[in-house]
Amino acid sequence: MKVRLLIVILLIVSCKKSPSIADISTLDEISYEEMLQQASSNTLIVRDDVVYIDENNNVLSNEEKESRNEDLMYAKWLVNEQNELVMVQLQSRENALKWLSDRPVIKDNSQIDCNKLDMLLERIYRRDQENRSSQAILPKVDSLNLVAIEAVIDKCGMPTIENSGEMGPSAVWLVIQHASADKRKKYFPMLLEASKKGDLDRQDIALMQDRMLMDAGKPQLYGSQVTVNESGEYMLYDLRDPETVDQRRAVMNLMPLKEYLNFFEIEFNVPQK
């Protein structure tokens, strides 16, 4: 509700005077998530003459702003030295991902508050998922996400639901799952312990176990990992004891394997014991 209210306020604000477009070079760019975090902590000053521009630096009318409401979360929020919001440059989701790929998630590790990790980890979670919903995954985004997650772990330990919300531990799991094999191996014991405490679902552990077994060239346990053959078709990666896989999956809160593989149009007809 607070986020929606803030966006509405920003959209209906009237422009008393328009800063010169040439002044953009003097302003600092922050992302949508950074803007929300600063606004919630009352460190961002929202001026009453905020100017909205498009990718080509054309000033937008109120009608044009409202028509591009969905692009706000991909915008560049431009602030001056006094941390006043001066200008908002709307851009497409694709351009935003390229822009964010070169921006560190955390500029100063001393600003990490171990008791308030929810907005930071939600931001990382969204970056990871946005990156995966694009046509081409940007490795730099994954790399910067990992740097941020490791900074949080080094300073605070494994985030919990209590200090980071429901999405916090999942963000850590996602980033590590999408990292390198050595990172999965390094942090798996920590994630397993988080699962035992109820901060992660057991199915997350199952997916990472399968991924680690595939990393080691061994058959997987739960059937979560699929590969793509030379014809571009999905194939189930090697599976240990396929006749009892649904028993193992049930323990880890996973649906029967046949149902899961239907999403990939893979047939699985092994009778289950």
Short mmCIF file of C-alpha atoms in Angstrom, two decimals:
data_model
loop_
_atom_site.label_atom_id
_atom_site.label_comp_id
_atom_site.label_asym_id
_atom_site.label_seq_id
_atom_site.Cartn_x
_atom_site.Cartn_y
_atom_site.Cartn_z
CA MET A 1 0.00 0.00 0.00
CA LYS A 2 2.80 2.45 0.87
CA VAL A 3 4.53 1.69 -2.45
CA ARG A 4 1.36 2.32 -4.46
CA LEU A 5 0.65 5.53 -2.56
CA LEU A 6 4.17 6.81 -3.23
CA ILE A 7 3.84 6.09 -6.95
CA VAL A 8 0.49 7.86 -7.12
CA ILE A 9 1.97 10.92 -5.38
CA LEU A 10 4.88 10.97 -7.82
CA LEU A 11 2.58 10.64 -10.81
CA ILE A 12 0.20 13.46 -9.92
CA VAL A 13 2.86 15.93 -8.80
CA SER A 14 2.75 19.10 -10.90
CA CYS A 15 5.79 20.61 -12.56
CA LYS A 16 6.36 24.20 -11.40
CA LYS A 17 9.61 24.50 -13.27
CA SER A 18 11.56 22.11 -15.47
CA PRO A 19 15.27 21.56 -14.83
CA SER A 20 17.27 21.73 -18.00
CA ILE A 21 17.75 18.38 -19.73
CA ALA A 22 21.43 19.31 -19.89
CA ASP A 23 21.49 19.04 -16.10
CA ILE A 24 21.06 15.25 -16.25
CA SER A 25 24.84 14.73 -16.22
CA THR A 26 25.01 16.39 -12.79
CA LEU A 27 22.44 14.05 -11.24
CA ASP A 28 22.94 10.67 -9.59
CA GLU A 29 20.99 7.70 -10.96
CA ILE A 30 19.23 5.34 -8.57
CA SER A 31 17.01 2.38 -9.35
CA TYR A 32 13.35 1.90 -8.52
CA GLU A 33 14.21 -0.34 -5.56
CA GLU A 34 16.77 2.15 -4.25
CA MET A 35 14.18 4.90 -4.54
CA LEU A 36 11.63 2.89 -2.56
CA GLN A 37 14.18 2.05 0.12
CA GLN A 38 15.22 5.68 0.51
CA ALA A 39 11.63 6.88 0.51
CA SER A 40 10.63 4.40 3.20
CA SER A 41 13.55 5.51 5.39
CA ASN A 42 12.71 9.20 4.77
CA THR A 43 16.13 9.93 3.26
CA LEU A 44 14.74 10.87 -0.17
CA ILE A 45 13.23 14.33 -0.70
CA VAL A 46 10.52 14.38 -3.38
CA ARG A 47 10.36 17.83 -4.94
CA ASP A 48 7.14 19.27 -6.30
CA ASP A 49 8.71 19.99 -9.68
CA VAL A 50 9.82 16.46 -10.64
CA VAL A 51 10.20 16.14 -14.40
CA TYR A 52 9.45 12.93 -16.29
CA ILE A 53 11.30 12.24 -19.53
CA ASP A 54 11.50 9.36 -22.01
CA GLU A 55 14.55 7.50 -23.33
CA ASN A 56 15.23 10.34 -25.79
CA ASN A 57 15.07 13.03 -23.07
CA ASN A 58 11.69 14.32 -24.22
CA VAL A 59 9.60 15.78 -21.38
CA LEU A 60 6.40 13.79 -20.87
CA SER A 61 2.96 15.24 -20.30
CA ASN A 62 0.78 14.04 -17.41
CA GLU A 63 -1.18 11.88 -19.85
CA GLU A 64 2.00 10.33 -21.25
CA LYS A 65 3.29 9.64 -17.72
CA GLU A 66 0.11 7.86 -16.74
CA SER A 67 0.10 5.78 -19.93
CA ARG A 68 3.58 4.49 -19.01
CA ASN A 69 2.80 3.72 -15.37
CA GLU A 70 4.10 0.13 -15.73
CA ASP A 71 7.52 1.44 -16.76
CA LEU A 72 8.07 3.21 -13.42
CA MET A 73 9.76 0.18 -11.87
CA TYR A 74 12.31 0.20 -14.71
CA ALA A 75 12.97 3.95 -14.57
CA LYS A 76 16.11 5.85 -13.67
CA TRP A 77 15.34 8.02 -10.65
CA LEU A 78 17.64 11.04 -10.79
CA VAL A 79 18.61 12.86 -7.59
CA ASN A 80 20.79 15.88 -6.89
CA GLU A 81 23.52 16.35 -4.27
CA GLN A 82 20.89 17.06 -1.61
CA ASN A 83 19.26 13.70 -2.41
CA GLU A 84 16.22 15.45 -3.86
CA LEU A 85 14.31 13.61 -6.57
CA VAL A 86 14.59 15.95 -9.57
CA MET A 87 13.85 13.85 -12.61
CA VAL A 88 12.54 10.41 -13.63
CA GLN A 89 13.66 8.88 -16.92
CA LEU A 90 11.35 6.12 -18.09
CA GLN A 91 12.90 3.28 -20.06
CA SER A 92 11.89 -0.12 -21.35
CA ARG A 93 12.36 -3.26 -19.30
CA GLU A 94 15.06 -4.49 -21.70
CA ASN A 95 17.07 -1.28 -21.42
CA ALA A 96 16.62 -1.26 -17.65
CA LEU A 97 18.10 -4.74 -17.32
CA LYS A 98 21.17 -3.68 -19.32
CA TRP A 99 21.51 -0.56 -17.16
CA LEU A 100 21.12 -2.48 -13.90
CA SER A 101 23.60 -5.14 -15.02
CA ASP A 102 26.46 -2.73 -14.43
CA ARG A 103 25.22 -1.37 -11.12
CA PRO A 104 26.30 -2.96 -7.82
CA VAL A 105 23.36 -3.94 -5.64
CA ILE A 106 25.09 -2.60 -2.53
CA LYS A 107 27.30 0.46 -2.88
CA ASP A 108 28.51 0.50 0.74
CA ASN A 109 28.51 -2.66 2.87
CA SER A 110 28.42 -0.56 6.03
CA GLN A 111 24.84 0.36 5.12
CA ILE A 112 23.66 -3.25 5.46
CA ASP A 113 21.26 -3.41 8.42
CA CYS A 114 21.09 -7.02 9.59
CA ASN A 115 17.77 -6.35 11.32
CA LYS A 116 16.15 -4.90 8.19
CA LEU A 117 17.12 -7.03 5.22
CA ASP A 118 13.67 -7.40 3.67
CA MET A 119 13.78 -4.61 1.06
CA LEU A 120 17.36 -5.37 0.04
CA LEU A 121 16.74 -9.08 -0.44
CA GLU A 122 13.42 -8.48 -2.19
CA ARG A 123 15.30 -6.23 -4.59
CA ILE A 124 17.84 -8.99 -5.28
CA TYR A 125 15.05 -11.54 -5.70
CA ARG A 126 13.36 -9.34 -8.31
CA ARG A 127 16.64 -8.73 -10.16
CA ASP A 128 17.22 -12.49 -10.39
CA GLN A 129 13.73 -13.22 -11.70
CA GLU A 130 13.67 -10.29 -14.12
CA ASN A 131 16.98 -11.49 -15.51
CA ARG A 132 15.55 -14.96 -16.08
CA SER A 133 12.40 -13.72 -17.76
CA SER A 134 14.44 -11.93 -20.44
CA GLN A 135 15.40 -13.51 -23.75
CA ALA A 136 19.07 -13.64 -22.81
CA ILE A 137 20.24 -14.02 -19.22
CA LEU A 138 22.88 -11.43 -18.33
CA PRO A 139 25.71 -13.12 -16.38
CA LYS A 140 26.78 -9.75 -14.94
CA VAL A 141 23.44 -9.44 -13.11
CA ASP A 142 23.94 -12.86 -11.50
CA SER A 143 27.51 -11.92 -10.58
CA LEU A 144 26.50 -8.66 -8.90
CA ASN A 145 23.63 -10.37 -7.10
CA LEU A 146 26.08 -12.94 -5.73
CA VAL A 147 28.46 -10.23 -4.52
CA ALA A 148 25.58 -8.64 -2.61
CA ILE A 149 24.36 -11.93 -1.12
CA GLU A 150 27.85 -12.87 0.04
CA ALA A 151 28.22 -9.42 1.62
CA VAL A 152 24.99 -9.99 3.54
CA ILE A 153 26.06 -13.47 4.64
CA ASP A 154 29.51 -12.26 5.72
CA LYS A 155 28.01 -9.51 7.85
CA CYS A 156 24.74 -11.04 9.08
CA GLY A 157 24.91 -14.77 8.55
CA MET A 158 22.05 -16.61 6.84
CA PRO A 159 19.00 -14.30 6.71
CA THR A 160 15.85 -15.57 8.43
CA ILE A 161 12.17 -14.93 7.82
CA GLU A 162 12.21 -12.89 11.02
CA ASN A 163 14.82 -10.36 9.87
CA SER A 164 14.20 -10.45 6.11
CA GLY A 165 10.59 -11.49 5.49
CA GLU A 166 9.26 -14.47 3.58
CA MET A 167 11.18 -13.57 0.42
CA GLY A 168 14.57 -13.03 2.10
CA PRO A 169 15.83 -16.61 2.53
CA SER A 170 14.41 -17.49 -0.90
CA ALA A 171 16.46 -14.69 -2.47
CA VAL A 172 19.63 -16.16 -0.97
CA TRP A 173 18.71 -19.62 -2.24
CA LEU A 174 17.90 -18.35 -5.74
CA VAL A 175 21.16 -16.48 -6.18
CA ILE A 176 23.26 -19.40 -4.93
CA GLN A 177 21.29 -21.88 -7.02
CA HIS A 178 22.11 -19.78 -10.07
CA ALA A 179 25.77 -19.35 -9.10
CA SER A 180 28.71 -21.67 -9.81
CA ALA A 181 29.10 -25.25 -8.58
CA ASP A 182 31.67 -24.29 -5.96
CA LYS A 183 29.32 -21.66 -4.48
CA ARG A 184 26.49 -24.20 -4.22
CA LYS A 185 28.83 -26.63 -2.49
CA LYS A 186 30.09 -23.92 -0.12
CA TYR A 187 26.70 -22.64 1.01
CA PHE A 188 24.57 -25.80 0.86
CA PRO A 189 25.11 -26.70 4.55
CA MET A 190 23.93 -23.22 5.56
CA LEU A 191 20.84 -23.49 3.36
CA LEU A 192 20.09 -26.98 4.66
CA GLU A 193 20.18 -25.67 8.22
CA ALA A 194 17.86 -22.83 7.23
CA SER A 195 15.43 -25.41 5.87
CA LYS A 196 15.49 -27.33 9.15
CA LYS A 197 14.58 -24.09 10.95
CA GLY A 198 11.67 -23.47 8.60
CA ASP A 199 13.19 -20.53 6.73
CA LEU A 200 13.38 -22.46 3.45
CA ASP A 201 11.06 -25.05 1.96
CA ARG A 202 12.40 -28.58 1.62
CA GLN A 203 11.76 -28.48 -2.13
CA ASP A 204 14.44 -25.78 -2.42
CA ILE A 205 16.91 -28.18 -0.83
CA ALA A 206 15.84 -30.95 -3.19
CA LEU A 207 16.43 -28.77 -6.24
CA MET A 208 19.87 -27.77 -5.07
CA GLN A 209 20.81 -31.34 -4.19
CA ASP A 210 19.87 -32.45 -7.70
CA ARG A 211 21.84 -29.55 -9.18
CA MET A 212 24.90 -30.46 -7.11
CA LEU A 213 24.67 -34.11 -8.14
CA MET A 214 24.51 -33.00 -11.76
CA ASP A 215 27.54 -30.76 -11.11
CA ALA A 216 29.40 -33.89 -9.96
CA GLY A 217 28.22 -35.97 -12.92
CA LYS A 218 26.09 -38.23 -10.72
CA PRO A 219 22.42 -39.29 -11.11
CA GLN A 220 19.94 -36.96 -9.44
CA LEU A 221 17.56 -37.97 -6.65
CA TYR A 222 14.37 -36.03 -7.28
CA GLY A 223 14.20 -35.52 -11.06
CA SER A 224 14.20 -31.72 -10.96
CA GLN A 225 17.00 -31.26 -13.49
CA VAL A 226 16.36 -31.40 -17.22
CA THR A 227 18.74 -30.84 -20.11
CA VAL A 228 18.31 -29.90 -23.77
CA ASN A 229 19.45 -32.26 -26.53
CA GLU A 230 20.88 -31.33 -29.94
CA SER A 231 17.37 -31.10 -31.38
CA GLY A 232 16.36 -28.53 -28.77
CA GLU A 233 14.13 -30.99 -26.90
CA TYR A 234 14.03 -31.24 -23.12
CA MET A 235 15.41 -34.44 -21.61
CA LEU A 236 15.31 -35.72 -18.04
CA TYR A 237 18.80 -35.81 -16.60
CA ASP A 238 19.98 -39.21 -15.24
CA LEU A 239 17.80 -40.31 -12.31
CA ARG A 240 18.68 -42.70 -9.50
CA ASP A 241 16.12 -45.43 -8.68
CA PRO A 242 13.32 -43.97 -10.83
CA GLU A 243 10.77 -46.50 -9.51
CA THR A 244 10.81 -44.83 -6.08
CA VAL A 245 11.29 -41.20 -7.09
CA ASP A 246 7.78 -40.11 -6.09
CA GLN A 247 8.37 -41.34 -2.56
CA ARG A 248 11.44 -39.15 -2.31
CA ARG A 249 9.66 -36.21 -3.94
CA ALA A 250 6.73 -36.42 -1.52
CA VAL A 251 9.08 -36.12 1.46
CA MET A 252 10.47 -32.90 -0.07
CA ASN A 253 7.03 -31.38 -0.79
CA LEU A 254 7.34 -31.96 -4.53
CA MET A 255 4.56 -33.05 -6.91
CA PRO A 256 4.77 -36.46 -8.63
CA LEU A 257 7.50 -36.48 -11.25
CA LYS A 258 5.14 -37.27 -14.13
CA GLU A 259 3.17 -34.08 -13.42
CA TYR A 260 6.33 -32.02 -13.10
CA LEU A 261 7.77 -33.29 -16.39
CA ASN A 262 4.53 -32.47 -18.23
CA PHE A 263 5.64 -28.82 -18.07
CA PHE A 264 8.60 -29.79 -20.26
CA GLU A 265 6.61 -32.16 -22.48
CA ILE A 266 8.72 -35.06 -21.23
CA GLU A 267 7.06 -38.45 -20.86
CA PHE A 268 7.73 -40.40 -17.65
CA ASN A 269 5.97 -43.73 -17.38
CA VAL A 270 8.03 -45.65 -14.82
CA PRO A 271 5.62 -47.47 -12.45
CA GLN A 272 6.09 -46.25 -8.88
CA LYS A 273 6.48 -48.47 -5.81
#
